[in-house]
């Protein structure tokens, strides 16, 4: 465990990324927490972890195929597989916490159907993939400009 902290201190970028994600998830927790704090913490940190996994998987494994190598078919298949797996995992989590996640409406008397929930998770996954792509392009452009100086 001590080796991880030494490695993180040496790699400032990893420390900054982890700190920003933890701060964002903590803010979400305090904004959304009601009476059921432990359930909201599990939900926010599980979904936050899955969304971070989508972001970084897309950043490191799909964006290089799409942007650097122009292998669009492979990139689309991998992105679709990541989205499908995340949708299934998020729905499984939603079934474990169905009272908190799948109920909606003012008196919370309506339930989200599986299709409605899958569409919502698809949109969220696509958002994190687009955010990852934008970050990747900006980072590549910044590195290119630094090399030109």
Short mmCIF file of N, CA and C in Angstrom, two decimals, residues 55-147:
data_model
loop_
_atom_site.label_atom_id
_atom_site.label_comp_id
_atom_site.label_asym_id
_atom_site.label_seq_id
_atom_site.Cartn_x
_atom_site.Cartn_y
_atom_site.Cartn_z
N UNK A 55 -14.74 6.44 -18.71
CA UNK A 55 -13.92 7.56 -19.15
C UNK A 55 -12.51 7.10 -19.47
N UNK A 56 -11.85 6.41 -18.53
CA UNK A 56 -10.45 6.04 -18.73
C UNK A 56 -10.28 4.90 -19.71
N UNK A 57 -11.21 3.97 -19.75
CA UNK A 57 -11.13 2.88 -20.74
C UNK A 57 -11.21 3.49 -22.15
N UNK A 58 -12.13 4.41 -22.32
CA UNK A 58 -12.26 5.06 -23.61
C UNK A 58 -11.02 5.89 -23.91
N UNK A 59 -10.49 6.59 -22.93
CA UNK A 59 -9.32 7.46 -23.11
C UNK A 59 -8.09 6.65 -23.54
N UNK A 60 -7.82 5.54 -22.85
CA UNK A 60 -6.59 4.81 -23.09
C UNK A 60 -6.69 3.74 -24.18
N UNK A 61 -7.87 3.15 -24.39
CA UNK A 61 -7.97 2.01 -25.29
C UNK A 61 -8.79 2.25 -26.56
N UNK A 62 -9.73 3.18 -26.52
CA UNK A 62 -10.58 3.39 -27.70
C UNK A 62 -10.15 4.63 -28.47
N UNK A 63 -9.87 5.73 -27.79
CA UNK A 63 -9.45 6.95 -28.48
C UNK A 63 -8.20 6.77 -29.35
N UNK A 64 -7.16 6.06 -28.88
CA UNK A 64 -6.00 5.88 -29.77
C UNK A 64 -6.35 5.14 -31.06
N UNK A 65 -7.28 4.18 -30.99
CA UNK A 65 -7.70 3.50 -32.21
C UNK A 65 -8.44 4.46 -33.13
N UNK A 66 -9.30 5.26 -32.55
CA UNK A 66 -10.17 6.14 -33.32
C UNK A 66 -9.41 7.34 -33.88
N UNK A 67 -8.58 7.97 -33.07
CA UNK A 67 -7.94 9.22 -33.47
C UNK A 67 -6.58 9.00 -34.11
N UNK A 68 -5.76 8.14 -33.52
CA UNK A 68 -4.40 7.96 -34.04
C UNK A 68 -4.33 7.01 -35.23
N UNK A 69 -5.00 5.88 -35.13
CA UNK A 69 -4.85 4.82 -36.13
C UNK A 69 -5.95 4.77 -37.17
N UNK A 70 -6.99 5.57 -37.01
CA UNK A 70 -8.13 5.59 -37.93
C UNK A 70 -8.74 4.20 -38.11
N UNK A 71 -8.79 3.42 -37.04
CA UNK A 71 -9.43 2.11 -37.06
C UNK A 71 -10.84 2.26 -36.49
N UNK A 72 -11.71 2.85 -37.29
CA UNK A 72 -13.04 3.22 -36.82
C UNK A 72 -13.90 2.02 -36.45
N UNK A 73 -13.82 0.95 -37.23
CA UNK A 73 -14.63 -0.23 -36.95
C UNK A 73 -14.30 -0.84 -35.60
N UNK A 74 -13.01 -1.01 -35.32
CA UNK A 74 -12.60 -1.56 -34.03
C UNK A 74 -13.01 -0.63 -32.88
N UNK A 75 -12.84 0.66 -33.09
CA UNK A 75 -13.18 1.63 -32.04
C UNK A 75 -14.68 1.60 -31.73
N UNK A 76 -15.51 1.54 -32.76
CA UNK A 76 -16.96 1.52 -32.55
C UNK A 76 -17.39 0.23 -31.85
N UNK A 77 -16.81 -0.89 -32.26
CA UNK A 77 -17.16 -2.17 -31.61
C UNK A 77 -16.75 -2.17 -30.13
N UNK A 78 -15.56 -1.67 -29.85
CA UNK A 78 -15.12 -1.62 -28.45
C UNK A 78 -15.98 -0.66 -27.63
N UNK A 79 -16.31 0.48 -28.20
CA UNK A 79 -17.15 1.45 -27.49
C UNK A 79 -18.54 0.85 -27.22
N UNK A 80 -19.10 0.16 -28.21
CA UNK A 80 -20.41 -0.47 -28.02
C UNK A 80 -20.34 -1.54 -26.94
N UNK A 81 -19.25 -2.31 -26.91
CA UNK A 81 -19.10 -3.34 -25.88
C UNK A 81 -19.00 -2.72 -24.49
N UNK A 82 -18.24 -1.63 -24.38
CA UNK A 82 -18.11 -0.95 -23.08
C UNK A 82 -19.46 -0.40 -22.64
N UNK A 83 -20.21 0.20 -23.56
CA UNK A 83 -21.53 0.73 -23.22
C UNK A 83 -22.48 -0.38 -22.80
N UNK A 84 -22.47 -1.49 -23.51
CA UNK A 84 -23.36 -2.61 -23.19
C UNK A 84 -23.05 -3.18 -21.81
N UNK A 85 -21.78 -3.40 -21.53
CA UNK A 85 -21.40 -3.93 -20.22
C UNK A 85 -21.77 -2.94 -19.11
N UNK A 86 -21.52 -1.65 -19.32
CA UNK A 86 -21.86 -0.67 -18.29
C UNK A 86 -23.37 -0.58 -18.08
N UNK A 87 -24.15 -0.71 -19.14
CA UNK A 87 -25.60 -0.68 -19.00
C UNK A 87 -26.09 -1.86 -18.17
N UNK A 88 -25.56 -3.03 -18.43
CA UNK A 88 -25.99 -4.22 -17.69
C UNK A 88 -25.57 -4.12 -16.22
N UNK A 89 -24.35 -3.69 -15.96
CA UNK A 89 -23.87 -3.56 -14.58
C UNK A 89 -24.67 -2.49 -13.83
N UNK A 90 -24.92 -1.36 -14.47
CA UNK A 90 -25.69 -0.31 -13.80
C UNK A 90 -27.13 -0.75 -13.53
N UNK A 91 -27.71 -1.52 -14.45
CA UNK A 91 -29.08 -2.01 -14.20
C UNK A 91 -29.10 -3.03 -13.07
N UNK A 92 -28.06 -3.83 -12.98
CA UNK A 92 -27.97 -4.79 -11.87
C UNK A 92 -27.88 -4.04 -10.54
N UNK A 93 -27.11 -2.96 -10.51
CA UNK A 93 -27.03 -2.13 -9.30
C UNK A 93 -28.38 -1.50 -9.00
N UNK A 94 -29.06 -1.04 -10.05
CA UNK A 94 -30.38 -0.42 -9.87
C UNK A 94 -31.38 -1.41 -9.30
N UNK A 95 -31.29 -2.67 -9.69
CA UNK A 95 -32.20 -3.67 -9.15
C UNK A 95 -31.93 -3.92 -7.67
N UNK A 96 -30.68 -3.78 -7.25
CA UNK A 96 -30.35 -3.94 -5.83
C UNK A 96 -30.90 -2.77 -5.00
N UNK A 97 -30.97 -1.60 -5.59
CA UNK A 97 -31.45 -0.39 -4.91
C UNK A 97 -32.65 0.17 -5.66
N UNK A 98 -33.63 -0.69 -5.96
CA UNK A 98 -34.72 -0.24 -6.84
C UNK A 98 -35.59 0.84 -6.22
N UNK A 99 -35.76 0.85 -4.92
CA UNK A 99 -36.57 1.90 -4.29
C UNK A 99 -35.94 3.28 -4.49
N UNK A 100 -34.61 3.35 -4.44
CA UNK A 100 -33.91 4.64 -4.55
C UNK A 100 -33.67 5.05 -5.99
N UNK A 101 -33.50 4.08 -6.89
CA UNK A 101 -33.08 4.39 -8.26
C UNK A 101 -34.23 4.30 -9.26
N UNK A 102 -35.02 3.26 -9.19
CA UNK A 102 -36.01 3.02 -10.24
C UNK A 102 -37.35 3.70 -10.00
N UNK A 103 -37.58 4.26 -8.82
CA UNK A 103 -38.82 4.99 -8.58
C UNK A 103 -38.59 6.46 -8.91
N UNK A 104 -39.61 7.09 -9.47
CA UNK A 104 -39.51 8.52 -9.79
C UNK A 104 -40.89 9.14 -9.72
N UNK A 105 -40.95 10.44 -9.94
CA UNK A 105 -42.21 11.16 -9.85
C UNK A 105 -42.31 11.86 -8.51
N UNK A 106 -43.29 12.76 -8.39
CA UNK A 106 -43.43 13.53 -7.16
C UNK A 106 -43.69 12.64 -5.95
N UNK A 107 -44.71 11.79 -5.98
CA UNK A 107 -44.88 10.90 -4.82
C UNK A 107 -44.08 9.61 -4.96
N UNK A 108 -43.27 9.52 -5.98
CA UNK A 108 -42.45 8.35 -6.30
C UNK A 108 -43.32 7.10 -6.42
N UNK A 109 -44.39 7.23 -7.18
CA UNK A 109 -45.27 6.09 -7.36
C UNK A 109 -45.08 5.42 -8.72
N UNK A 110 -44.24 5.98 -9.57
CA UNK A 110 -43.99 5.39 -10.88
C UNK A 110 -42.63 4.71 -10.89
N UNK A 111 -42.52 3.65 -11.69
CA UNK A 111 -41.28 2.91 -11.81
C UNK A 111 -40.70 3.12 -13.20
N UNK A 112 -39.39 3.22 -13.29
CA UNK A 112 -38.73 3.26 -14.59
C UNK A 112 -38.75 1.86 -15.19
N UNK A 113 -39.07 1.77 -16.45
CA UNK A 113 -39.00 0.47 -17.13
C UNK A 113 -37.54 0.17 -17.45
N UNK A 114 -37.22 -1.10 -17.69
CA UNK A 114 -35.84 -1.42 -18.06
C UNK A 114 -35.35 -0.64 -19.28
N UNK A 115 -36.22 -0.45 -20.27
CA UNK A 115 -35.82 0.28 -21.47
C UNK A 115 -35.52 1.75 -21.14
N UNK A 116 -36.36 2.38 -20.33
CA UNK A 116 -36.12 3.77 -19.94
C UNK A 116 -34.81 3.90 -19.19
N UNK A 117 -34.54 2.95 -18.29
CA UNK A 117 -33.31 3.01 -17.52
C UNK A 117 -32.10 2.78 -18.41
N UNK A 118 -32.19 1.83 -19.34
CA UNK A 118 -31.07 1.55 -20.25
C UNK A 118 -30.76 2.75 -21.13
N UNK A 119 -31.80 3.45 -21.59
CA UNK A 119 -31.58 4.65 -22.41
C UNK A 119 -30.88 5.73 -21.58
N UNK A 120 -31.28 5.89 -20.34
CA UNK A 120 -30.63 6.88 -19.46
C UNK A 120 -29.17 6.52 -19.23
N UNK A 121 -28.87 5.24 -18.99
CA UNK A 121 -27.48 4.85 -18.78
C UNK A 121 -26.68 4.94 -20.08
N UNK A 122 -27.33 4.72 -21.20
CA UNK A 122 -26.65 4.87 -22.50
C UNK A 122 -26.24 6.33 -22.71
N UNK A 123 -27.13 7.25 -22.41
CA UNK A 123 -26.83 8.68 -22.56
C UNK A 123 -25.70 9.08 -21.62
N UNK A 124 -25.73 8.59 -20.39
CA UNK A 124 -24.66 8.91 -19.43
C UNK A 124 -23.33 8.35 -19.91
N UNK A 125 -23.32 7.10 -20.39
CA UNK A 125 -22.09 6.50 -20.89
C UNK A 125 -21.54 7.24 -22.09
N UNK A 126 -22.42 7.65 -23.01
CA UNK A 126 -21.98 8.42 -24.17
C UNK A 126 -21.41 9.77 -23.76
N UNK A 127 -22.01 10.39 -22.74
CA UNK A 127 -21.48 11.66 -22.23
C UNK A 127 -20.05 11.49 -21.75
N UNK A 128 -19.78 10.45 -20.95
CA UNK A 128 -18.43 10.24 -20.44
C UNK A 128 -17.47 9.86 -21.55
N UNK A 129 -17.95 9.18 -22.58
CA UNK A 129 -17.09 8.87 -23.72
C UNK A 129 -16.74 10.13 -24.51
N UNK A 130 -17.71 11.00 -24.70
CA UNK A 130 -17.43 12.26 -25.41
C UNK A 130 -16.51 13.15 -24.58
N UNK A 131 -16.71 13.18 -23.28
CA UNK A 131 -15.82 13.94 -22.40
C UNK A 131 -14.40 13.39 -22.48
N UNK A 132 -14.27 12.09 -22.53
CA UNK A 132 -12.96 11.45 -22.66
C UNK A 132 -12.30 11.81 -23.98
N UNK A 133 -13.07 11.79 -25.05
CA UNK A 133 -12.53 12.13 -26.37
C UNK A 133 -12.09 13.59 -26.41
N UNK A 134 -12.89 14.47 -25.85
CA UNK A 134 -12.51 15.89 -25.83
C UNK A 134 -11.24 16.09 -25.02
N UNK A 135 -11.13 15.42 -23.89
CA UNK A 135 -9.92 15.52 -23.07
C UNK A 135 -8.72 14.98 -23.82
N UNK A 136 -8.89 13.87 -24.52
CA UNK A 136 -7.81 13.25 -25.28
C UNK A 136 -7.31 14.19 -26.39
N UNK A 137 -8.24 14.79 -27.11
CA UNK A 137 -7.87 15.70 -28.20
C UNK A 137 -7.15 16.94 -27.65
N UNK A 138 -7.66 17.49 -26.55
CA UNK A 138 -7.02 18.66 -25.96
C UNK A 138 -5.62 18.31 -25.47
N UNK A 139 -5.47 17.16 -24.82
CA UNK A 139 -4.16 16.76 -24.31
C UNK A 139 -3.17 16.53 -25.45
N UNK A 140 -3.62 15.89 -26.54
CA UNK A 140 -2.75 15.68 -27.70
C UNK A 140 -2.34 17.00 -28.33
N UNK A 141 -3.29 17.92 -28.46
CA UNK A 141 -3.00 19.22 -29.04
C UNK A 141 -2.03 20.01 -28.16
N UNK A 142 -2.21 19.94 -26.86
CA UNK A 142 -1.31 20.62 -25.94
C UNK A 142 0.10 20.05 -26.04
N UNK A 143 0.21 18.72 -26.08
CA UNK A 143 1.54 18.09 -26.21
C UNK A 143 2.20 18.46 -27.53
N UNK A 144 1.42 18.52 -28.60
CA UNK A 144 1.96 18.90 -29.91
C UNK A 144 2.47 20.32 -29.90
N UNK A 145 1.72 21.22 -29.28
CA UNK A 145 2.14 22.63 -29.20
C UNK A 145 3.39 22.79 -28.34
N UNK A 146 3.49 22.00 -27.27
CA UNK A 146 4.68 22.06 -26.43
C UNK A 146 5.92 21.57 -27.18
N UNK A 147 5.75 20.57 -28.05
CA UNK A 147 6.87 20.07 -28.83
C UNK A 147 7.32 21.06 -29.89
#
